Amino acid sequence: MNNTNTKKKMAFPHTLIIILIMIVFAAVLTYLIPAGQYDRIEVAGRNVVDPASYHMVDANPASLFDIFTAIPSGMKAVASIANMVLIIGGSFAVIEATGATKAMLAKVLKMGGHLGAALLPLVIIAFSMLPAFTGNAESMLAFVPLGILFARTLGFDAMVGVSITIAAGNAGFASGLFNTMTTGVAQTLLGIEMFSGLWFRAVGYILLLCSVCFWTVWYAMRVKKNPAKSCCYDVELAAQADAGQVNEIDSQLTTRRLLVLVEFAAGIGCVIYGALNGWDFGTQIAAVFLIMAIVCGLTGGFNGNQICDEFVAGARRVLVGALVVGFAKAISLVMDQAFITDTIVYAFSSLLSGMPKVIGALFMYIFQVIMNCFIISGSGQAAATIPIMGPLGDVLGLTPQTVVTAFIFGDGLTNLLLPMSAATMGAVAIAGITYGQYVKYIWRIILTNLCIGGAMVVIATMIHL
């Protein structure tokens, strides 16, 4: 008898288990890392770190109870993001139930579906633009359901849908083209003109897009040739079982469906307008999706109960993701409450002093990559690290623009991987995939993008950007 057949395959740990382990690890660090703080001073209306003010403070290590209280505290801190995930999931379920989006995509496939994966780069470029101009990666959560529907209609899987939205959006965000939250804050703190050096960041943006396009198309073609190679094959089988045969999509564009598409387009246009004008995503943008769900549902012929049933079903599918966003926030809360985050910043900044120019620039980049694991907010990381990295750059002979380059790439690229990222975990939830499946796909893009970021930092150093 073959023993391998009797052994139960070990299941990949649930995403919440992975995050809980990370919370416990952060709690252990509070006993190993000394507590310390920088003083914050106000510069141009912002609270920033005084780089010469680091001092030790009384230790406040996390207790066993603190580990668990950090979770509801984290959920409270990111309630707006978690609510947005639930509302987007519910709203798109109502819109999809009308059949309008599927019918439209079926028509598109008849006209250009023969292009297959060749369509993906165009979609990736389009989706990358919003975060590039708004600096808000969470805005891409609004488009994940549409991206997944588009990918599946082309014969790909949910992972391709996540890639053409979230990975594309990350390329726009991490390039820092007009990102006020990263590039803008960093350049203001360093006293250089906001958004100067645009041409260099544009080169990085193009390279990151090339990376996302290449790996997405490569994977999509593999899945199209053999669906069993999908990183989320079980999810696709379940989706097909729920929706019936893929080739049975009703492509009839009735008057009702055409009106739903017009309303849907108007709603998405409103989302884009709001993103460009600083609307709050957890309230104002979420409200737009609620309006879209009600209006499109009524236009599609649903009564109030049907709209609510579809909305609840859609929200239920993304509930885990809403929980994950809150759980992940607990990681940074544990460290912040124990006052060890500033100590980590101080230790790494001290390590970088006295290094050769190019090596120092690369280590500065690596430092920002590591710090992004502890300070997930782009503007927060800029406020905590740039006042320290700026003077260090002067000592190493690096220009302020090179310091900014190391920061924006170091801050943005790993957001695509970190479970603390609301955009990443929200997309995983909306797609109905596991974090393990997501990592299995995304690691190639992340590794390539990190190499591109490192190369851009080296080039910036060599040309004295």
Short mmCIF file of C-alpha atoms in Angstrom, two decimals:
data_model
loop_
_atom_site.label_atom_id
_atom_site.label_comp_id
_atom_site.label_asym_id
_atom_site.label_seq_id
_atom_site.Cartn_x
_atom_site.Cartn_y
_atom_site.Cartn_z
CA MET A 1 0.00 0.00 0.00
CA ASN A 2 1.34 3.43 -0.92
CA ASN A 3 1.66 5.45 2.27
CA THR A 4 1.78 8.70 0.34
CA ASN A 5 -1.84 8.22 -0.63
CA THR A 6 -2.90 7.84 2.99
CA LYS A 7 -1.12 10.93 4.24
CA LYS A 8 -3.33 13.93 4.46
CA LYS A 9 -1.91 16.86 2.57
CA MET A 10 -1.02 19.68 4.93
CA ALA A 11 -3.26 22.66 4.21
CA PHE A 12 -1.75 26.12 3.87
CA PRO A 13 -2.51 28.13 7.04
CA HIS A 14 -5.49 30.45 6.89
CA THR A 15 -4.59 34.10 6.25
CA LEU A 16 -5.80 35.07 9.73
CA ILE A 17 -3.47 32.47 11.26
CA ILE A 18 -0.50 33.91 9.35
CA ILE A 19 -1.30 37.40 10.55
CA LEU A 20 -1.83 36.23 14.13
CA ILE A 21 1.64 34.64 14.05
CA MET A 22 3.04 37.98 12.85
CA ILE A 23 1.26 39.78 15.71
CA VAL A 24 2.78 37.36 18.21
CA PHE A 25 6.21 37.88 16.60
CA ALA A 26 5.80 41.65 16.91
CA ALA A 27 4.86 41.15 20.57
CA VAL A 28 8.03 39.10 21.14
CA LEU A 29 10.08 41.90 19.59
CA THR A 30 8.72 44.30 22.21
CA TYR A 31 10.71 42.31 24.81
CA LEU A 32 13.90 42.21 22.71
CA ILE A 33 14.08 45.73 21.27
CA PRO A 34 14.61 48.69 23.63
CA ALA A 35 11.85 51.28 23.74
CA GLY A 36 12.72 54.66 22.30
CA GLN A 37 11.22 57.69 20.59
CA TYR A 38 12.02 60.65 18.40
CA ASP A 39 10.51 64.01 19.18
CA ARG A 40 8.10 65.27 16.55
CA ILE A 41 8.20 68.85 15.34
CA GLU A 42 5.87 70.73 13.01
CA VAL A 43 7.29 71.61 9.58
CA ALA A 44 5.04 73.16 6.92
CA GLY A 45 1.98 71.98 8.83
CA ARG A 46 3.21 68.39 9.21
CA ASN A 47 4.50 66.52 12.26
CA VAL A 48 7.96 65.20 11.33
CA VAL A 49 10.78 63.50 13.17
CA ASP A 50 13.60 65.55 14.68
CA PRO A 51 16.57 63.35 13.64
CA ALA A 52 18.74 64.46 16.57
CA SER A 53 16.12 63.81 19.23
CA TYR A 54 16.11 60.02 19.64
CA HIS A 55 16.01 59.03 23.30
CA MET A 56 15.18 55.99 25.38
CA VAL A 57 11.81 55.74 27.10
CA ASP A 58 10.31 53.37 29.63
CA ALA A 59 9.68 49.91 28.21
CA ASN A 60 6.09 48.92 27.55
CA PRO A 61 6.25 45.33 26.27
CA ALA A 62 3.07 43.73 24.98
CA SER A 63 1.29 41.36 27.32
CA LEU A 64 -0.62 38.28 26.20
CA PHE A 65 -3.85 40.23 26.57
CA ASP A 66 -2.40 43.12 24.50
CA ILE A 67 -1.99 40.73 21.56
CA PHE A 68 -5.72 40.16 21.48
CA THR A 69 -6.83 43.70 22.30
CA ALA A 70 -4.67 44.91 19.39
CA ILE A 71 -6.94 43.05 16.96
CA PRO A 72 -10.20 44.91 17.72
CA SER A 73 -8.15 48.10 18.03
CA GLY A 74 -6.75 47.43 14.56
CA MET A 75 -10.22 46.78 13.20
CA LYS A 76 -11.38 50.06 14.70
CA ALA A 77 -8.41 51.94 13.22
CA VAL A 78 -9.10 50.69 9.68
CA ALA A 79 -12.88 50.51 9.91
CA SER A 80 -13.31 52.75 6.88
CA ILE A 81 -11.21 50.43 4.68
CA ALA A 82 -12.94 47.30 5.98
CA ASN A 83 -16.34 48.89 5.40
CA MET A 84 -15.31 49.84 1.89
CA VAL A 85 -14.33 46.24 1.12
CA LEU A 86 -17.75 45.00 2.27
CA ILE A 87 -19.67 47.69 0.40
CA ILE A 88 -17.72 47.20 -2.84
CA GLY A 89 -18.21 43.43 -2.64
CA GLY A 90 -21.94 43.80 -2.04
CA SER A 91 -22.46 46.52 -4.64
CA PHE A 92 -20.69 44.68 -7.44
CA ALA A 93 -22.69 41.55 -6.63
CA VAL A 94 -25.89 43.51 -7.28
CA ILE A 95 -24.53 45.02 -10.52
CA GLU A 96 -23.27 41.65 -11.77
CA ALA A 97 -26.59 40.01 -10.97
CA THR A 98 -28.30 42.27 -13.53
CA GLY A 99 -26.22 40.53 -16.24
CA ALA A 100 -25.29 43.87 -17.83
CA THR A 101 -21.53 43.73 -17.32
CA LYS A 102 -21.27 40.13 -18.49
CA ALA A 103 -23.32 40.87 -21.57
CA MET A 104 -21.13 43.86 -22.38
CA LEU A 105 -17.94 41.85 -21.94
CA ALA A 106 -19.38 39.12 -24.16
CA LYS A 107 -19.89 41.74 -26.88
CA VAL A 108 -16.34 43.01 -26.40
CA LEU A 109 -15.02 39.48 -26.77
CA LYS A 110 -16.84 39.02 -30.03
CA MET A 111 -15.17 42.14 -31.39
CA GLY A 112 -11.68 41.82 -29.90
CA GLY A 113 -11.58 38.63 -27.91
CA HIS A 114 -9.39 37.04 -30.55
CA LEU A 115 -6.59 39.27 -29.27
CA GLY A 116 -6.71 37.38 -25.94
CA ALA A 117 -3.74 38.18 -23.74
CA ALA A 118 -2.71 41.00 -26.11
CA LEU A 119 -5.48 43.08 -24.55
CA LEU A 120 -4.01 42.81 -21.07
CA PRO A 121 -1.16 45.37 -21.41
CA LEU A 122 -3.65 48.03 -22.53
CA VAL A 123 -5.85 47.31 -19.51
CA ILE A 124 -2.82 47.30 -17.17
CA ILE A 125 -1.68 50.72 -18.41
CA ALA A 126 -5.19 52.13 -17.96
CA PHE A 127 -5.58 50.78 -14.42
CA SER A 128 -2.11 52.01 -13.37
CA MET A 129 -2.94 55.65 -14.05
CA LEU A 130 -5.33 56.37 -11.17
CA PRO A 131 -2.86 55.56 -8.32
CA ALA A 132 -0.08 57.25 -10.31
CA PHE A 133 -1.99 60.53 -10.18
CA THR A 134 -3.87 60.22 -6.88
CA GLY A 135 -1.33 58.34 -4.74
CA ASN A 136 -4.17 56.19 -3.37
CA ALA A 137 -3.59 52.49 -3.99
CA GLU A 138 -6.80 51.55 -2.16
CA SER A 139 -8.76 53.16 -5.01
CA MET A 140 -8.00 50.08 -7.11
CA LEU A 141 -10.22 47.95 -4.87
CA ALA A 142 -13.16 49.52 -6.69
CA PHE A 143 -12.04 47.92 -9.95
CA VAL A 144 -10.99 44.47 -8.77
CA PRO A 145 -14.41 42.82 -9.36
CA LEU A 146 -14.55 44.27 -12.87
CA GLY A 147 -10.98 43.15 -13.57
CA ILE A 148 -11.79 39.61 -12.42
CA LEU A 149 -14.92 39.48 -14.55
CA PHE A 150 -12.94 40.76 -17.55
CA ALA A 151 -10.17 38.19 -17.02
CA ARG A 152 -12.57 35.27 -16.63
CA THR A 153 -14.53 36.30 -19.70
CA LEU A 154 -11.28 36.17 -21.68
CA GLY A 155 -10.70 32.63 -20.40
CA PHE A 156 -8.19 33.46 -17.67
CA ASP A 157 -8.63 33.33 -13.88
CA ALA A 158 -9.22 35.61 -10.90
CA MET A 159 -5.47 36.01 -10.37
CA VAL A 160 -5.16 37.72 -13.76
CA GLY A 161 -7.98 40.04 -12.70
CA VAL A 162 -6.10 40.92 -9.52
CA SER A 163 -2.89 41.46 -11.49
CA ILE A 164 -4.38 43.84 -14.06
CA THR A 165 -5.84 45.97 -11.27
CA ILE A 166 -3.82 45.73 -8.06
CA ALA A 167 -0.38 44.94 -9.54
CA ALA A 168 -0.96 47.59 -12.22
CA GLY A 169 -2.07 50.08 -9.59
CA ASN A 170 1.01 49.32 -7.50
CA ALA A 171 3.24 50.15 -10.48
CA GLY A 172 1.57 53.55 -10.71
CA PHE A 173 1.71 54.15 -6.96
CA ALA A 174 5.31 52.98 -6.43
CA SER A 175 6.66 55.04 -9.33
CA GLY A 176 5.67 58.16 -7.40
CA LEU A 177 4.85 60.16 -10.54
CA PHE A 178 2.49 62.65 -8.88
CA ASN A 179 2.08 60.89 -5.55
CA THR A 180 1.55 63.64 -3.00
CA MET A 181 1.62 61.16 -0.10
CA THR A 182 5.11 59.82 -0.88
CA THR A 183 6.99 61.91 -3.44
CA GLY A 184 5.30 65.15 -2.40
CA VAL A 185 5.89 64.70 1.34
CA ALA A 186 9.49 63.48 0.88
CA GLN A 187 10.48 66.32 -1.45
CA THR A 188 8.83 68.91 0.80
CA LEU A 189 10.73 67.60 3.82
CA LEU A 190 14.00 67.76 1.87
CA GLY A 191 13.30 71.31 0.69
CA ILE A 192 13.24 70.57 -3.05
CA GLU A 193 10.55 71.48 -5.58
CA MET A 194 7.54 69.19 -5.38
CA PHE A 195 7.38 66.67 -8.26
CA SER A 196 10.77 67.73 -9.61
CA GLY A 197 12.73 64.90 -11.28
CA LEU A 198 9.54 63.74 -13.00
CA TRP A 199 11.32 62.41 -16.09
CA PHE A 200 13.34 59.95 -14.00
CA ARG A 201 10.28 58.64 -12.16
CA ALA A 202 8.52 58.29 -15.53
CA VAL A 203 11.30 55.93 -16.66
CA GLY A 204 10.78 53.86 -13.52
CA TYR A 205 7.02 53.86 -14.13
CA ILE A 206 7.50 52.45 -17.64
CA LEU A 207 9.89 49.75 -16.42
CA LEU A 208 7.50 48.68 -13.65
CA LEU A 209 4.65 48.51 -16.17
CA CYS A 210 6.79 46.33 -18.44
CA SER A 211 7.37 43.95 -15.54
CA VAL A 212 3.67 43.70 -14.66
CA CYS A 213 2.67 43.30 -18.32
CA PHE A 214 5.25 40.59 -19.01
CA TRP A 215 4.47 38.39 -16.02
CA THR A 216 0.70 38.86 -16.31
CA VAL A 217 0.65 37.90 -19.99
CA TRP A 218 3.05 35.00 -19.35
CA TYR A 219 0.82 33.61 -16.64
CA ALA A 220 -2.43 34.29 -18.52
CA MET A 221 -1.22 32.35 -21.56
CA ARG A 222 -0.26 29.39 -19.37
CA VAL A 223 -3.69 29.35 -17.74
CA LYS A 224 -5.46 29.68 -21.10
CA LYS A 225 -3.48 26.72 -22.45
CA ASN A 226 -3.97 24.61 -19.32
CA PRO A 227 -6.47 25.88 -16.72
CA ALA A 228 -5.08 23.40 -14.18
CA LYS A 229 -1.92 25.56 -13.99
CA SER A 230 -3.92 28.32 -12.35
CA CYS A 231 -2.65 29.32 -8.91
CA CYS A 232 -6.28 29.40 -7.78
CA TYR A 233 -7.68 26.47 -9.76
CA ASP A 234 -10.02 25.44 -6.93
CA VAL A 235 -11.47 28.95 -6.83
CA GLU A 236 -12.11 28.87 -10.58
CA LEU A 237 -13.83 25.49 -10.38
CA ALA A 238 -16.08 26.79 -7.63
CA ALA A 239 -16.82 29.97 -9.61
CA GLN A 240 -17.76 27.94 -12.68
CA ALA A 241 -19.99 25.70 -10.59
CA ASP A 242 -21.79 28.74 -9.19
CA ALA A 243 -22.19 30.54 -12.50
CA GLY A 244 -22.81 27.54 -14.73
CA GLN A 245 -20.94 26.99 -17.96
CA VAL A 246 -18.81 29.97 -18.99
CA ASN A 247 -19.93 29.72 -22.60
CA GLU A 248 -23.57 30.17 -21.56
CA ILE A 249 -23.23 33.89 -20.77
CA ASP A 250 -26.34 35.78 -21.87
CA SER A 251 -24.96 38.43 -24.23
CA GLN A 252 -28.28 40.12 -24.97
CA LEU A 253 -28.02 43.85 -24.29
CA THR A 254 -31.58 44.74 -23.42
CA THR A 255 -32.74 48.27 -22.75
CA ARG A 256 -32.54 47.64 -19.01
CA ARG A 257 -28.98 46.35 -19.28
CA LEU A 258 -27.90 49.27 -21.43
CA LEU A 259 -29.27 51.67 -18.82
CA VAL A 260 -27.44 49.73 -16.08
CA LEU A 261 -24.18 50.07 -18.04
CA VAL A 262 -24.72 53.82 -18.41
CA GLU A 263 -25.36 54.13 -14.67
CA PHE A 264 -22.39 51.91 -13.90
CA ALA A 265 -20.10 54.02 -16.12
CA ALA A 266 -21.40 57.20 -14.47
CA GLY A 267 -20.71 55.70 -11.05
CA ILE A 268 -17.15 54.71 -11.96
CA GLY A 269 -16.62 58.17 -13.42
CA CYS A 270 -17.77 59.61 -10.11
CA VAL A 271 -15.32 57.34 -8.25
CA ILE A 272 -12.44 58.56 -10.45
CA TYR A 273 -13.50 62.18 -9.98
CA GLY A 274 -13.67 61.69 -6.23
CA ALA A 275 -10.26 60.01 -6.12
CA LEU A 276 -8.70 62.90 -8.03
CA ASN A 277 -10.33 65.43 -5.71
CA GLY A 278 -9.50 63.87 -2.38
CA TRP A 279 -12.80 62.26 -1.44
CA ASP A 280 -12.67 59.93 1.55
CA PHE A 281 -12.74 56.33 0.33
CA GLY A 282 -14.33 54.91 3.44
CA THR A 283 -17.33 57.24 3.35
CA GLN A 284 -17.85 59.31 0.19
CA ILE A 285 -16.56 56.77 -2.33
CA ALA A 286 -18.30 53.96 -0.46
CA ALA A 287 -21.52 55.97 -0.63
CA VAL A 288 -21.17 56.15 -4.42
CA PHE A 289 -21.07 52.35 -4.56
CA LEU A 290 -24.17 52.08 -2.41
CA ILE A 291 -25.99 54.45 -4.74
CA MET A 292 -24.77 52.44 -7.74
CA ALA A 293 -26.07 49.20 -6.18
CA ILE A 294 -29.53 50.64 -5.52
CA VAL A 295 -29.94 52.48 -8.84
CA CYS A 296 -28.53 49.68 -10.99
CA GLY A 297 -30.51 47.06 -9.08
CA LEU A 298 -33.79 48.90 -9.57
CA THR A 299 -33.01 49.57 -13.23
CA GLY A 300 -32.17 45.90 -13.68
CA GLY A 301 -35.65 44.96 -12.51
CA PHE A 302 -34.89 43.89 -8.92
CA ASN A 303 -37.13 44.74 -6.01
CA GLY A 304 -35.80 45.90 -2.65
CA ASN A 305 -35.51 42.41 -1.17
CA GLN A 306 -33.64 41.09 -4.21
CA ILE A 307 -31.17 43.96 -4.06
CA CYS A 308 -30.55 43.29 -0.37
CA ASP A 309 -30.16 39.54 -0.93
CA GLU A 310 -27.57 40.06 -3.68
CA PHE A 311 -25.77 42.72 -1.65
CA VAL A 312 -25.52 40.51 1.45
CA ALA A 313 -24.31 37.56 -0.64
CA GLY A 314 -21.59 39.73 -2.18
CA ALA A 315 -20.54 41.17 1.17
CA ARG A 316 -20.40 37.69 2.66
CA ARG A 317 -17.87 36.61 0.02
CA VAL A 318 -15.44 39.37 1.05
CA LEU A 319 -16.03 39.22 4.81
CA VAL A 320 -12.73 37.45 5.49
CA GLY A 321 -10.89 40.24 3.69
CA ALA A 322 -12.55 42.89 5.83
CA LEU A 323 -11.39 40.98 8.93
CA VAL A 324 -7.88 40.57 7.50
CA VAL A 325 -7.46 44.32 7.06
CA GLY A 326 -8.18 44.86 10.76
CA PHE A 327 -6.05 41.92 11.92
CA ALA A 328 -3.09 43.20 9.88
CA LYS A 329 -3.28 46.68 11.41
CA ALA A 330 -2.75 45.08 14.82
CA ILE A 331 0.87 44.27 13.88
CA SER A 332 1.93 47.91 13.75
CA LEU A 333 -0.23 48.81 16.73
CA VAL A 334 1.62 46.31 18.94
CA MET A 335 4.98 47.84 17.98
CA ASP A 336 3.81 51.43 18.25
CA GLN A 337 2.31 50.90 21.71
CA ALA A 338 5.60 49.39 22.90
CA PHE A 339 7.61 52.33 21.41
CA ILE A 340 9.94 50.10 19.39
CA THR A 341 9.19 51.44 15.87
CA ASP A 342 11.38 54.51 16.31
CA THR A 343 14.14 52.33 17.78
CA ILE A 344 14.13 50.23 14.61
CA VAL A 345 14.36 53.39 12.49
CA TYR A 346 17.26 54.68 14.61
CA ALA A 347 19.17 51.37 14.45
CA PHE A 348 18.97 51.12 10.66
CA SER A 349 19.87 54.77 10.12
CA SER A 350 22.93 54.38 12.34
CA LEU A 351 24.00 51.32 10.34
CA LEU A 352 24.03 53.27 7.08
CA SER A 353 26.39 56.05 8.14
CA GLY A 354 29.94 55.89 6.76
CA MET A 355 29.20 53.67 3.73
CA PRO A 356 30.46 54.31 0.12
CA LYS A 357 28.06 56.32 -2.04
CA VAL A 358 26.54 53.57 -4.23
CA ILE A 359 26.53 50.98 -1.45
CA GLY A 360 25.05 53.51 0.93
CA ALA A 361 22.30 54.37 -1.58
CA LEU A 362 21.44 50.70 -2.04
CA PHE A 363 21.36 50.11 1.70
CA MET A 364 19.17 53.20 2.04
CA TYR A 365 16.80 51.57 -0.47
CA ILE A 366 16.88 48.27 1.42
CA PHE A 367 16.32 50.18 4.65
CA GLN A 368 13.16 51.74 3.23
CA VAL A 369 11.97 48.33 2.00
CA ILE A 370 12.39 46.92 5.50
CA MET A 371 10.84 49.94 7.19
CA ASN A 372 7.77 49.56 4.99
CA CYS A 373 7.09 46.32 6.84
CA PHE A 374 6.75 48.35 10.05
CA ILE A 375 5.30 51.66 8.81
CA ILE A 376 2.82 50.81 6.07
CA SER A 377 1.66 54.41 5.55
CA GLY A 378 3.63 56.15 2.79
CA SER A 379 3.33 59.60 4.31
CA GLY A 380 4.02 58.14 7.77
CA GLN A 381 7.18 56.45 6.56
CA ALA A 382 8.29 59.66 4.88
CA ALA A 383 7.74 61.64 8.10
CA ALA A 384 9.65 59.06 10.14
CA THR A 385 12.59 58.34 7.84
CA ILE A 386 13.22 61.26 5.48
CA PRO A 387 14.37 63.68 8.24
CA ILE A 388 16.98 61.02 9.08
CA MET A 389 17.81 59.86 5.56
CA GLY A 390 18.18 63.44 4.28
CA PRO A 391 21.17 64.35 6.48
CA LEU A 392 22.58 60.84 6.00
CA GLY A 393 22.38 61.37 2.24
CA ASP A 394 24.37 64.59 2.64
CA VAL A 395 27.06 62.68 4.56
CA LEU A 396 27.21 60.01 1.86
CA GLY A 397 27.30 62.57 -0.96
CA LEU A 398 23.85 61.67 -2.32
CA THR A 399 21.55 64.25 -3.86
CA PRO A 400 18.12 64.84 -2.30
CA GLN A 401 16.49 63.40 -5.43
CA THR A 402 18.41 60.16 -4.96
CA VAL A 403 17.20 59.99 -1.36
CA VAL A 404 13.63 60.47 -2.65
CA THR A 405 14.15 57.76 -5.29
CA ALA A 406 15.34 55.28 -2.65
CA PHE A 407 12.33 56.17 -0.52
CA ILE A 408 9.53 55.97 -3.10
CA PHE A 409 10.63 52.61 -4.52
CA GLY A 410 11.48 51.21 -1.09
CA ASP A 411 8.15 52.32 0.31
CA GLY A 412 5.83 51.36 -2.53
CA LEU A 413 6.92 48.10 -4.12
CA THR A 414 6.49 45.71 -1.19
CA ASN A 415 2.93 46.96 -0.58
CA LEU A 416 2.05 44.36 -3.20
CA LEU A 417 3.11 41.61 -0.79
CA LEU A 418 2.57 42.81 2.76
CA PRO A 419 -0.50 41.47 4.57
CA MET A 420 -0.69 44.86 6.31
CA SER A 421 -1.58 46.50 2.98
CA ALA A 422 -5.30 47.23 2.74
CA ALA A 423 -5.17 47.23 -1.06
CA THR A 424 -3.48 43.83 -1.20
CA MET A 425 -5.61 42.05 1.37
CA GLY A 426 -8.79 43.71 0.16
CA ALA A 427 -8.10 42.45 -3.37
CA VAL A 428 -7.35 38.93 -2.08
CA ALA A 429 -10.68 38.97 -0.24
CA ILE A 430 -12.69 40.30 -3.17
CA ALA A 431 -11.14 37.69 -5.49
CA GLY A 432 -11.97 34.89 -3.05
CA ILE A 433 -8.42 33.53 -3.20
CA THR A 434 -6.10 32.68 -0.31
CA TYR A 435 -3.05 34.72 0.60
CA GLY A 436 -0.87 31.68 -0.13
CA GLN A 437 -2.26 31.42 -3.66
CA TYR A 438 -1.69 35.13 -4.14
CA VAL A 439 1.96 34.92 -3.03
CA LYS A 440 2.52 31.93 -5.32
CA TYR A 441 1.60 34.18 -8.24
CA ILE A 442 2.83 37.64 -7.25
CA TRP A 443 6.40 36.83 -6.11
CA ARG A 444 7.79 37.04 -9.66
CA ILE A 445 6.40 40.54 -10.17
CA ILE A 446 7.63 41.70 -6.76
CA LEU A 447 11.14 40.30 -7.23
CA THR A 448 11.44 41.85 -10.69
CA ASN A 449 10.11 45.19 -9.48
CA LEU A 450 12.49 45.24 -6.51
CA CYS A 451 15.42 44.69 -8.91
CA ILE A 452 14.13 47.54 -11.08
CA GLY A 453 13.87 49.77 -8.01
CA GLY A 454 17.44 48.93 -6.98
CA ALA A 455 18.70 49.65 -10.49
CA MET A 456 16.93 53.01 -10.51
CA VAL A 457 18.59 53.95 -7.20
CA VAL A 458 22.04 52.98 -8.53
CA ILE A 459 21.49 54.96 -11.75
CA ALA A 460 20.26 57.99 -9.78
CA THR A 461 23.44 57.82 -7.71
CA MET A 462 25.73 57.53 -10.73
CA ILE A 463 24.14 60.40 -12.70
CA HIS A 464 23.86 62.63 -9.62
CA LEU A 465 20.13 63.03 -10.20
#
